[in-house]
PDB file of N, CA, C and O in Angstrom:
ATOM      1  N   UNK A  26      40.334 -52.451  49.716  1.00 98.00           N
ATOM      2  CA  UNK A  26      40.792 -53.483  48.798  1.00 98.00           C
ATOM      3  C   UNK A  26      39.596 -54.016  48.009  1.00 98.00           C
ATOM      4  O   UNK A  26      38.480 -54.031  48.515  1.00 98.00           O
ATOM      5  N   UNK A  27      39.846 -54.479  46.806  1.00 98.00           N
ATOM      6  CA  UNK A  27      38.747 -54.928  45.952  1.00 98.00           C
ATOM      7  C   UNK A  27      38.530 -56.433  46.045  1.00 98.00           C
ATOM      8  O   UNK A  27      39.454 -57.201  46.282  1.00 98.00           O
ATOM      9  N   UNK A  28      37.270 -56.821  45.836  1.00 98.00           N
ATOM     10  CA  UNK A  28      36.853 -58.221  45.796  1.00 98.00           C
ATOM     11  C   UNK A  28      36.419 -58.480  44.362  1.00 98.00           C
ATOM     12  O   UNK A  28      35.464 -57.879  43.874  1.00 98.00           O
ATOM     13  N   UNK A  29      37.129 -59.379  43.670  1.00 98.00           N
ATOM     14  CA  UNK A  29      36.860 -59.659  42.266  1.00 98.00           C
ATOM     15  C   UNK A  29      36.502 -61.132  42.104  1.00 98.00           C
ATOM     16  O   UNK A  29      37.096 -61.993  42.748  1.00 98.00           O
ATOM     17  N   UNK A  30      35.546 -61.408  41.230  1.00 98.00           N
ATOM     18  CA  UNK A  30      35.156 -62.781  40.903  1.00 98.00           C
ATOM     19  C   UNK A  30      35.827 -63.151  39.579  1.00 98.00           C
ATOM     20  O   UNK A  30      35.816 -62.367  38.629  1.00 98.00           O
ATOM     21  N   UNK A  31      36.384 -64.349  39.529  1.00 97.00           N
ATOM     22  CA  UNK A  31      37.055 -64.832  38.320  1.00 97.00           C
ATOM     23  C   UNK A  31      36.074 -64.805  37.143  1.00 97.00           C
ATOM     24  O   UNK A  31      35.064 -65.505  37.163  1.00 97.00           O
ATOM     25  N   UNK A  32      36.358 -64.009  36.099  1.00 97.00           N
ATOM     26  CA  UNK A  32      35.419 -63.916  34.972  1.00 97.00           C
ATOM     27  C   UNK A  32      35.386 -65.184  34.119  1.00 97.00           C
ATOM     28  O   UNK A  32      34.455 -65.383  33.338  1.00 97.00           O
ATOM     29  N   UNK A  33      36.373 -66.064  34.257  1.00 96.00           N
ATOM     30  CA  UNK A  33      36.419 -67.289  33.459  1.00 96.00           C
ATOM     31  C   UNK A  33      35.606 -68.432  34.086  1.00 96.00           C
ATOM     32  O   UNK A  33      35.477 -69.495  33.491  1.00 96.00           O
ATOM     33  N   UNK A  34      35.065 -68.201  35.263  1.00 96.00           N
ATOM     34  CA  UNK A  34      34.303 -69.236  35.949  1.00 96.00           C
ATOM     35  C   UNK A  34      33.048 -69.573  35.151  1.00 96.00           C
ATOM     36  O   UNK A  34      32.377 -68.678  34.649  1.00 96.00           O
ATOM     37  N   UNK A  35      32.729 -70.871  35.044  1.00 97.00           N
ATOM     38  CA  UNK A  35      31.587 -71.314  34.256  1.00 97.00           C
ATOM     39  C   UNK A  35      30.609 -72.112  35.105  1.00 97.00           C
ATOM     40  O   UNK A  35      31.003 -72.734  36.094  1.00 97.00           O
ATOM     41  N   UNK A  36      29.358 -72.122  34.703  1.00 97.00           N
ATOM     42  CA  UNK A  36      28.300 -72.958  35.252  1.00 97.00           C
ATOM     43  C   UNK A  36      27.821 -72.539  36.639  1.00 97.00           C
ATOM     44  O   UNK A  36      27.226 -73.341  37.351  1.00 97.00           O
ATOM     45  N   UNK A  37      28.081 -71.301  37.016  1.00 98.00           N
ATOM     46  CA  UNK A  37      27.576 -70.808  38.278  1.00 98.00           C
ATOM     47  C   UNK A  37      28.039 -69.382  38.530  1.00 98.00           C
ATOM     48  O   UNK A  37      28.849 -68.843  37.782  1.00 98.00           O
ATOM     49  N   UNK A  38      27.482 -68.797  39.603  1.00 97.00           N
ATOM     50  CA  UNK A  38      27.828 -67.422  39.971  1.00 97.00           C
ATOM     51  C   UNK A  38      28.232 -67.382  41.431  1.00 97.00           C
ATOM     52  O   UNK A  38      27.716 -68.135  42.254  1.00 97.00           O
ATOM     53  N   UNK A  39      29.111 -66.450  41.738  1.00 98.00           N
ATOM     54  CA  UNK A  39      29.450 -66.139  43.123  1.00 98.00           C
ATOM     55  C   UNK A  39      29.242 -64.646  43.281  1.00 98.00           C
ATOM     56  O   UNK A  39      29.749 -63.863  42.486  1.00 98.00           O
ATOM     57  N   UNK A  40      28.470 -64.274  44.298  1.00 98.00           N
ATOM     58  CA  UNK A  40      28.206 -62.861  44.543  1.00 98.00           C
ATOM     59  C   UNK A  40      28.678 -62.505  45.949  1.00 98.00           C
ATOM     60  O   UNK A  40      28.144 -63.023  46.923  1.00 98.00           O
ATOM     61  N   UNK A  41      29.688 -61.625  46.049  1.00 98.00           N
ATOM     62  CA  UNK A  41      30.117 -61.170  47.372  1.00 98.00           C
ATOM     63  C   UNK A  41      29.138 -60.119  47.904  1.00 98.00           C
ATOM     64  O   UNK A  41      28.491 -59.420  47.129  1.00 98.00           O
ATOM     65  N   UNK A  42      29.030 -60.012  49.234  1.00 98.00           N
ATOM     66  CA  UNK A  42      28.141 -59.000  49.800  1.00 98.00           C
ATOM     67  C   UNK A  42      28.737 -57.606  49.716  1.00 98.00           C
ATOM     68  O   UNK A  42      28.067 -56.627  49.979  1.00 98.00           O
ATOM     69  N   UNK A  43      30.013 -57.518  49.333  1.00 97.00           N
ATOM     70  CA  UNK A  43      30.646 -56.214  49.091  1.00 97.00           C
ATOM     71  C   UNK A  43      31.740 -56.388  48.046  1.00 97.00           C
ATOM     72  O   UNK A  43      32.325 -57.455  47.928  1.00 97.00           O
ATOM     73  N   UNK A  44      31.976 -55.346  47.261  1.00 97.00           N
ATOM     74  CA  UNK A  44      33.014 -55.402  46.228  1.00 97.00           C
ATOM     75  C   UNK A  44      34.291 -54.716  46.676  1.00 97.00           C
ATOM     76  O   UNK A  44      35.308 -54.816  46.003  1.00 97.00           O
ATOM     77  N   UNK A  45      34.224 -54.007  47.801  1.00 98.00           N
ATOM     78  CA  UNK A  45      35.413 -53.404  48.410  1.00 98.00           C
ATOM     79  C   UNK A  45      35.309 -53.620  49.903  1.00 98.00           C
ATOM     80  O   UNK A  45      34.206 -53.553  50.476  1.00 98.00           O
ATOM     81  N   UNK A  46      36.456 -53.895  50.543  1.00 98.00           N
ATOM     82  CA  UNK A  46      36.444 -54.144  51.978  1.00 98.00           C
ATOM     83  C   UNK A  46      37.790 -53.761  52.568  1.00 98.00           C
ATOM     84  O   UNK A  46      38.815 -53.820  51.894  1.00 98.00           O
ATOM     85  N   UNK A  47      37.761 -53.368  53.827  1.00 98.00           N
ATOM     86  CA  UNK A  47      38.998 -53.070  54.555  1.00 98.00           C
ATOM     87  C   UNK A  47      39.549 -54.370  55.131  1.00 98.00           C
ATOM     88  O   UNK A  47      38.797 -55.326  55.362  1.00 98.00           O
ATOM     89  N   UNK A  48      40.835 -54.417  55.363  1.00 98.00           N
ATOM     90  CA  UNK A  48      41.459 -55.594  55.968  1.00 98.00           C
ATOM     91  C   UNK A  48      40.754 -55.914  57.277  1.00 98.00           C
ATOM     92  O   UNK A  48      40.469 -55.029  58.081  1.00 98.00           O
ATOM     93  N   UNK A  49      40.405 -57.190  57.470  1.00 98.00           N
ATOM     94  CA  UNK A  49      39.723 -57.626  58.676  1.00 98.00           C
ATOM     95  C   UNK A  49      38.216 -57.666  58.566  1.00 98.00           C
ATOM     96  O   UNK A  49      37.549 -58.247  59.417  1.00 98.00           O
ATOM     97  N   UNK A  50      37.648 -57.040  57.507  1.00 98.00           N
ATOM     98  CA  UNK A  50      36.203 -57.104  57.300  1.00 98.00           C
ATOM     99  C   UNK A  50      35.800 -58.525  56.896  1.00 98.00           C
ATOM    100  O   UNK A  50      36.554 -59.215  56.207  1.00 98.00           O
ATOM    101  N   UNK A  51      34.611 -58.941  57.297  1.00 98.00           N
ATOM    102  CA  UNK A  51      34.078 -60.228  56.854  1.00 98.00           C
ATOM    103  C   UNK A  51      33.370 -60.022  55.525  1.00 98.00           C
ATOM    104  O   UNK A  51      32.553 -59.116  55.383  1.00 98.00           O
ATOM    105  N   UNK A  52      33.698 -60.856  54.542  1.00 98.00           N
ATOM    106  CA  UNK A  52      33.034 -60.845  53.239  1.00 98.00           C
ATOM    107  C   UNK A  52      32.268 -62.157  53.123  1.00 98.00           C
ATOM    108  O   UNK A  52      32.834 -63.233  53.306  1.00 98.00           O
ATOM    109  N   UNK A  53      30.966 -62.055  52.845  1.00 98.00           N
ATOM    110  CA  UNK A  53      30.119 -63.240  52.719  1.00 98.00           C
ATOM    111  C   UNK A  53      29.782 -63.450  51.249  1.00 98.00           C
ATOM    112  O   UNK A  53      29.439 -62.509  50.541  1.00 98.00           O
ATOM    113  N   UNK A  54      29.888 -64.700  50.805  1.00 98.00           N
ATOM    114  CA  UNK A  54      29.677 -65.050  49.404  1.00 98.00           C
ATOM    115  C   UNK A  54      28.379 -65.839  49.240  1.00 98.00           C
ATOM    116  O   UNK A  54      28.099 -66.754  50.011  1.00 98.00           O
ATOM    117  N   UNK A  55      27.605 -65.476  48.215  1.00 98.00           N
ATOM    118  CA  UNK A  55      26.431 -66.246  47.836  1.00 98.00           C
ATOM    119  C   UNK A  55      26.805 -67.040  46.593  1.00 98.00           C
ATOM    120  O   UNK A  55      27.205 -66.460  45.581  1.00 98.00           O
ATOM    121  N   UNK A  56      26.712 -68.360  46.681  1.00 97.00           N
ATOM    122  CA  UNK A  56      27.105 -69.250  45.589  1.00 97.00           C
ATOM    123  C   UNK A  56      25.840 -69.797  44.942  1.00 97.00           C
ATOM    124  O   UNK A  56      24.991 -70.381  45.616  1.00 97.00           O
ATOM    125  N   UNK A  57      25.711 -69.590  43.619  1.00 97.00           N
ATOM    126  CA  UNK A  57      24.523 -70.024  42.881  1.00 97.00           C
ATOM    127  C   UNK A  57      24.939 -70.836  41.650  1.00 97.00           C
ATOM    128  O   UNK A  57      25.325 -70.257  40.629  1.00 97.00           O
ATOM    129  N   UNK A  58      24.886 -72.170  41.744  1.00 97.00           N
ATOM    130  CA  UNK A  58      25.195 -72.988  40.560  1.00 97.00           C
ATOM    131  C   UNK A  58      24.081 -72.860  39.516  1.00 97.00           C
ATOM    132  O   UNK A  58      22.924 -72.613  39.864  1.00 97.00           O
ATOM    133  N   UNK A  59      24.453 -73.028  38.233  1.00 97.00           N
ATOM    134  CA  UNK A  59      23.431 -73.094  37.189  1.00 97.00           C
ATOM    135  C   UNK A  59      22.623 -74.363  37.384  1.00 97.00           C
ATOM    136  O   UNK A  59      23.070 -75.313  38.049  1.00 97.00           O
ATOM    137  N   UNK A  60      21.423 -74.404  36.791  1.00 96.00           N
ATOM    138  CA  UNK A  60      20.579 -75.590  36.904  1.00 96.00           C
ATOM    139  C   UNK A  60      21.328 -76.814  36.388  1.00 96.00           C
ATOM    140  O   UNK A  60      21.954 -76.774  35.326  1.00 96.00           O
ATOM    141  N   UNK A  61      21.299 -77.885  37.171  1.00 96.00           N
ATOM    142  CA  UNK A  61      21.971 -79.123  36.779  1.00 96.00           C
ATOM    143  C   UNK A  61      23.420 -79.204  37.226  1.00 96.00           C
ATOM    144  O   UNK A  61      24.105 -80.185  36.947  1.00 96.00           O
ATOM    145  N   UNK A  62      23.907 -78.173  37.935  1.00 97.00           N
ATOM    146  CA  UNK A  62      25.295 -78.146  38.408  1.00 97.00           C
ATOM    147  C   UNK A  62      25.325 -77.967  39.920  1.00 97.00           C
ATOM    148  O   UNK A  62      24.351 -77.522  40.524  1.00 97.00           O
ATOM    149  N   UNK A  63      26.451 -78.319  40.517  1.00 96.00           N
ATOM    150  CA  UNK A  63      26.671 -78.042  41.927  1.00 96.00           C
ATOM    151  C   UNK A  63      28.105 -77.599  42.124  1.00 96.00           C
ATOM    152  O   UNK A  63      28.976 -77.850  41.286  1.00 96.00           O
ATOM    153  N   UNK A  64      28.336 -76.898  43.242  1.00 96.00           N
ATOM    154  CA  UNK A  64      29.681 -76.427  43.569  1.00 96.00           C
ATOM    155  C   UNK A  64      30.549 -77.634  43.875  1.00 96.00           C
ATOM    156  O   UNK A  64      30.181 -78.477  44.682  1.00 96.00           O
ATOM    157  N   UNK A  65      31.705 -77.740  43.214  1.00 96.00           N
ATOM    158  CA  UNK A  65      32.638 -78.816  43.485  1.00 96.00           C
ATOM    159  C   UNK A  65      33.210 -78.618  44.882  1.00 96.00           C
ATOM    160  O   UNK A  65      33.709 -77.538  45.198  1.00 96.00           O
ATOM    161  N   UNK A  66      33.124 -79.654  45.706  1.00 94.00           N
ATOM    162  CA  UNK A  66      33.574 -79.556  47.094  1.00 94.00           C
ATOM    163  C   UNK A  66      35.036 -79.121  47.161  1.00 94.00           C
ATOM    164  O   UNK A  66      35.897 -79.642  46.454  1.00 94.00           O
ATOM    165  N   UNK A  67      35.299 -78.118  47.979  1.00 94.00           N
ATOM    166  CA  UNK A  67      36.661 -77.635  48.178  1.00 94.00           C
ATOM    167  C   UNK A  67      37.192 -76.711  47.102  1.00 94.00           C
ATOM    168  O   UNK A  67      38.340 -76.277  47.161  1.00 94.00           O
ATOM    169  N   UNK A  68      36.349 -76.375  46.099  1.00 96.00           N
ATOM    170  CA  UNK A  68      36.858 -75.561  44.986  1.00 96.00           C
ATOM    171  C   UNK A  68      36.700 -74.058  45.183  1.00 96.00           C
ATOM    172  O   UNK A  68      37.295 -73.277  44.457  1.00 96.00           O
ATOM    173  N   UNK A  69      35.896 -73.639  46.167  1.00 97.00           N
ATOM    174  CA  UNK A  69      35.712 -72.211  46.422  1.00 97.00           C
ATOM    175  C   UNK A  69      36.980 -71.676  47.085  1.00 97.00           C
ATOM    176  O   UNK A  69      37.330 -72.079  48.189  1.00 97.00           O
ATOM    177  N   UNK A  70      37.697 -70.815  46.362  1.00 97.00           N
ATOM    178  CA  UNK A  70      38.983 -70.330  46.858  1.00 97.00           C
ATOM    179  C   UNK A  70      39.104 -68.824  46.722  1.00 97.00           C
ATOM    180  O   UNK A  70      38.582 -68.232  45.779  1.00 97.00           O
ATOM    181  N   UNK A  71      39.824 -68.243  47.661  1.00 98.00           N
ATOM    182  CA  UNK A  71      40.166 -66.831  47.623  1.00 98.00           C
ATOM    183  C   UNK A  71      41.678 -66.756  47.492  1.00 98.00           C
ATOM    184  O   UNK A  71      42.409 -67.347  48.292  1.00 98.00           O
ATOM    185  N   UNK A  72      42.136 -66.055  46.448  1.00 98.00           N
ATOM    186  CA  UNK A  72      43.571 -65.931  46.147  1.00 98.00           C
ATOM    187  C   UNK A  72      44.257 -67.291  46.104  1.00 98.00           C
ATOM    188  O   UNK A  72      45.305 -67.510  46.706  1.00 98.00           O
ATOM    189  N   UNK A  73      43.634 -68.223  45.377  1.00 96.00           N
ATOM    190  CA  UNK A  73      44.242 -69.525  45.171  1.00 96.00           C
ATOM    191  C   UNK A  73      44.387 -70.355  46.430  1.00 96.00           C
ATOM    192  O   UNK A  73      45.230 -71.241  46.500  1.00 96.00           O
ATOM    193  N   UNK A  74      43.557 -70.088  47.426  1.00 95.00           N
ATOM    194  CA  UNK A  74      43.603 -70.856  48.653  1.00 95.00           C
ATOM    195  C   UNK A  74      44.419 -70.207  49.758  1.00 95.00           C
ATOM    196  O   UNK A  74      44.521 -70.744  50.861  1.00 95.00           O
ATOM    197  N   UNK A  75      45.013 -69.041  49.479  1.00 96.00           N
ATOM    198  CA  UNK A  75      45.809 -68.345  50.490  1.00 96.00           C
ATOM    199  C   UNK A  75      44.951 -67.801  51.634  1.00 96.00           C
ATOM    200  O   UNK A  75      45.449 -67.598  52.732  1.00 96.00           O
ATOM    201  N   UNK A  76      43.659 -67.552  51.349  1.00 97.00           N
ATOM    202  CA  UNK A  76      42.752 -66.997  52.350  1.00 97.00           C
ATOM    203  C   UNK A  76      41.730 -68.078  52.698  1.00 97.00           C
ATOM    204  O   UNK A  76      41.083 -68.637  51.815  1.00 97.00           O
ATOM    205  N   UNK A  77      41.564 -68.370  53.979  1.00 97.00           N
ATOM    206  CA  UNK A  77      40.650 -69.426  54.413  1.00 97.00           C
ATOM    207  C   UNK A  77      39.200 -68.988  54.249  1.00 97.00           C
ATOM    208  O   UNK A  77      38.824 -67.882  54.648  1.00 97.00           O
ATOM    209  N   UNK A  78      38.391 -69.884  53.652  1.00 97.00           N
ATOM    210  CA  UNK A  78      36.954 -69.647  53.483  1.00 97.00           C
ATOM    211  C   UNK A  78      36.217 -70.613  54.402  1.00 97.00           C
ATOM    212  O   UNK A  78      36.445 -71.816  54.352  1.00 97.00           O
ATOM    213  N   UNK A  79      35.351 -70.084  55.268  1.00 95.00           N
ATOM    214  CA  UNK A  79      34.562 -70.905  56.185  1.00 95.00           C
ATOM    215  C   UNK A  79      33.099 -70.519  56.044  1.00 95.00           C
ATOM    216  O   UNK A  79      32.753 -69.342  56.198  1.00 95.00           O
ATOM    217  N   UNK A  80      32.259 -71.511  55.738  1.00 94.00           N
ATOM    218  CA  UNK A  80      30.814 -71.265  55.575  1.00 94.00           C
ATOM    219  C   UNK A  80      30.547 -70.109  54.614  1.00 94.00           C
ATOM    220  O   UNK A  80      29.730 -69.224  54.886  1.00 94.00           O
ATOM    221  N   UNK A  81      31.261 -70.106  53.486  1.00 96.00           N
ATOM    222  CA  UNK A  81      31.104 -69.101  52.423  1.00 96.00           C
ATOM    223  C   UNK A  81      31.414 -67.678  52.882  1.00 96.00           C
ATOM    224  O   UNK A  81      30.894 -66.712  52.328  1.00 96.00           O
ATOM    225  N   UNK A  82      32.280 -67.534  53.891  1.00 97.00           N
ATOM    226  CA  UNK A  82      32.735 -66.224  54.344  1.00 97.00           C
ATOM    227  C   UNK A  82      34.249 -66.262  54.551  1.00 97.00           C
ATOM    228  O   UNK A  82      34.826 -67.322  54.768  1.00 97.00           O
ATOM    229  N   UNK A  83      34.863 -65.081  54.481  1.00 98.00           N
ATOM    230  CA  UNK A  83      36.293 -64.985  54.769  1.00 98.00           C
ATOM    231  C   UNK A  83      36.596 -63.600  55.315  1.00 98.00           C
ATOM    232  O   UNK A  83      35.813 -62.668  55.163  1.00 98.00           O
ATOM    233  N   UNK A  84      37.745 -63.504  55.978  1.00 98.00           N
ATOM    234  CA  UNK A  84      38.221 -62.205  56.458  1.00 98.00           C
ATOM    235  C   UNK A  84      39.098 -61.594  55.382  1.00 98.00           C
ATOM    236  O   UNK A  84      40.020 -62.234  54.877  1.00 98.00           O
ATOM    237  N   UNK A  85      38.799 -60.356  55.042  1.00 98.00           N
ATOM    238  CA  UNK A  85      39.548 -59.663  53.998  1.00 98.00           C
ATOM    239  C   UNK A  85      41.004 -59.485  54.429  1.00 98.00           C
ATOM    240  O   UNK A  85      41.268 -58.965  55.517  1.00 98.00           O
ATOM    241  N   UNK A  86      41.952 -59.921  53.584  1.00 98.00           N
ATOM    242  CA  UNK A  86      43.362 -59.685  53.896  1.00 98.00           C
ATOM    243  C   UNK A  86      43.751 -58.256  53.524  1.00 98.00           C
ATOM    244  O   UNK A  86      42.926 -57.497  53.013  1.00 98.00           O
ATOM    245  N   UNK A  87      45.000 -57.909  53.731  1.00 97.00           N
ATOM    246  CA  UNK A  87      45.482 -56.562  53.394  1.00 97.00           C
ATOM    247  C   UNK A  87      45.924 -56.497  51.937  1.00 97.00           C
ATOM    248  O   UNK A  87      47.020 -56.026  51.625  1.00 97.00           O
ATOM    249  N   UNK A  88      45.071 -56.994  51.043  1.00 98.00           N
ATOM    250  CA  UNK A  88      45.349 -56.972  49.600  1.00 98.00           C
ATOM    251  C   UNK A  88      44.049 -57.241  48.855  1.00 98.00           C
ATOM    252  O   UNK A  88      43.073 -57.692  49.450  1.00 98.00           O
ATOM    253  N   UNK A  89      44.055 -56.973  47.553  1.00 98.00           N
ATOM    254  CA  UNK A  89      42.917 -57.302  46.711  1.00 98.00           C
ATOM    255  C   UNK A  89      42.784 -58.822  46.642  1.00 98.00           C
ATOM    256  O   UNK A  89      43.770 -59.542  46.808  1.00 98.00           O
ATOM    257  N   UNK A  90      41.567 -59.305  46.397  1.00 98.00           N
ATOM    258  CA  UNK A  90      41.362 -60.745  46.302  1.00 98.00           C
ATOM    259  C   UNK A  90      40.654 -61.121  45.005  1.00 98.00           C
ATOM    260  O   UNK A  90      39.887 -60.332  44.442  1.00 98.00           O
ATOM    261  N   UNK A  91      40.929 -62.357  44.547  1.00 98.00           N
ATOM    262  CA  UNK A  91      40.257 -62.958  43.401  1.00 98.00           C
ATOM    263  C   UNK A  91      39.595 -64.238  43.904  1.00 98.00           C
ATOM    264  O   UNK A  91      40.255 -65.072  44.528  1.00 98.00           O
ATOM    265  N   UNK A  92      38.298 -64.369  43.638  1.00 98.00           N
ATOM    266  CA  UNK A  92      37.537 -65.521  44.096  1.00 98.00           C
ATOM    267  C   UNK A  92      37.265 -66.434  42.910  1.00 98.00           C
ATOM    268  O   UNK A  92      36.829 -65.980  41.851  1.00 98.00           O
ATOM    269  N   UNK A  93      37.539 -67.725  43.097  1.00 98.00           N
ATOM    270  CA  UNK A  93      37.303 -68.714  42.056  1.00 98.00           C
ATOM    271  C   UNK A  93      36.551 -69.901  42.641  1.00 98.00           C
ATOM    272  O   UNK A  93      36.567 -70.127  43.853  1.00 98.00           O
ATOM    273  N   UNK A  94      35.902 -70.647  41.764  1.00 98.00           N
ATOM    274  CA  UNK A  94      35.225 -71.880  42.161  1.00 98.00           C
ATOM    275  C   UNK A  94      35.006 -72.712  40.906  1.00 98.00           C
ATOM    276  O   UNK A  94      35.057 -72.204  39.785  1.00 98.00           O
ATOM    277  N   UNK A  95      34.768 -73.990  41.123  1.00 97.00           N
ATOM    278  CA  UNK A  95      34.432 -74.886  40.019  1.00 97.00           C
ATOM    279  C   UNK A  95      33.062 -75.489  40.298  1.00 97.00           C
ATOM    280  O   UNK A  95      32.727 -75.778  41.448  1.00 97.00           O
ATOM    281  N   UNK A  96      32.312 -75.651  39.244  1.00 97.00           N
ATOM    282  CA  UNK A  96      30.985 -76.257  39.337  1.00 97.00           C
ATOM    283  C   UNK A  96      30.985 -77.510  38.484  1.00 97.00           C
ATOM    284  O   UNK A  96      31.531 -77.521  37.378  1.00 97.00           O
ATOM    285  N   UNK A  97      30.392 -78.588  39.014  1.00 97.00           N
ATOM    286  CA  UNK A  97      30.369 -79.847  38.278  1.00 97.00           C
ATOM    287  C   UNK A  97      28.942 -80.225  37.919  1.00 97.00           C
ATOM    288  O   UNK A  97      27.988 -79.886  38.623  1.00 97.00           O
ATOM    289  N   UNK A  98      28.831 -80.931  36.815  1.00 96.00           N
ATOM    290  CA  UNK A  98      27.536 -81.389  36.327  1.00 96.00           C
ATOM    291  C   UNK A  98      27.018 -82.485  37.254  1.00 96.00           C
ATOM    292  O   UNK A  98      27.766 -83.389  37.623  1.00 96.00           O
ATOM    293  N   UNK A  99      25.761 -82.360  37.647  1.00 92.00           N
ATOM    294  CA  UNK A  99      25.156 -83.410  38.472  1.00 92.00           C
ATOM    295  C   UNK A  99      25.058 -84.689  37.663  1.00 92.00           C
ATOM    296  O   UNK A  99      24.788 -84.655  36.457  1.00 92.00           O
ATOM    297  N   UNK A 100      25.257 -85.806  38.313  1.00 79.00           N
ATOM    298  CA  UNK A 100      25.147 -87.099  37.628  1.00 79.00           C
ATOM    299  C   UNK A 100      23.699 -87.331  37.219  1.00 79.00           C
ATOM    300  O   UNK A 100      22.779 -87.072  37.980  1.00 79.00           O
ATOM    301  N   UNK A 101      23.509 -87.841  36.005  1.00 69.00           N
ATOM    302  CA  UNK A 101      22.159 -88.143  35.522  1.00 69.00           C
ATOM    303  C   UNK A 101      21.642 -89.369  36.267  1.00 69.00           C
ATOM    304  O   UNK A 101      22.389 -90.303  36.528  1.00 69.00           O
ATOM    305  N   UNK A 102      20.355 -89.342  36.574  1.00 65.00           N
ATOM    306  CA  UNK A 102      19.767 -90.493  37.291  1.00 65.00           C
ATOM    307  C   UNK A 102      19.116 -91.446  36.329  1.00 65.00           C
ATOM    308  O   UNK A 102      18.651 -91.121  35.311  1.00 65.00           O
TER     309      UNK A 102
END
């Protein structure tokens, strides 16, 4: 099954440790916000939240997945 990152995501990158995985495989995500941004808490989702993400990892389901996240601008000091 394929691991795809939402191409419309802005202000950061998510890199999976694999782009294809068998059901039950652990996929680990590296999250890199752009400078001045941070990952919005709770916004990292796999298949719209259908797949549980724990510590930036998830178990591959028996289907392709789409990973999305939102990044927010850090408050100016």
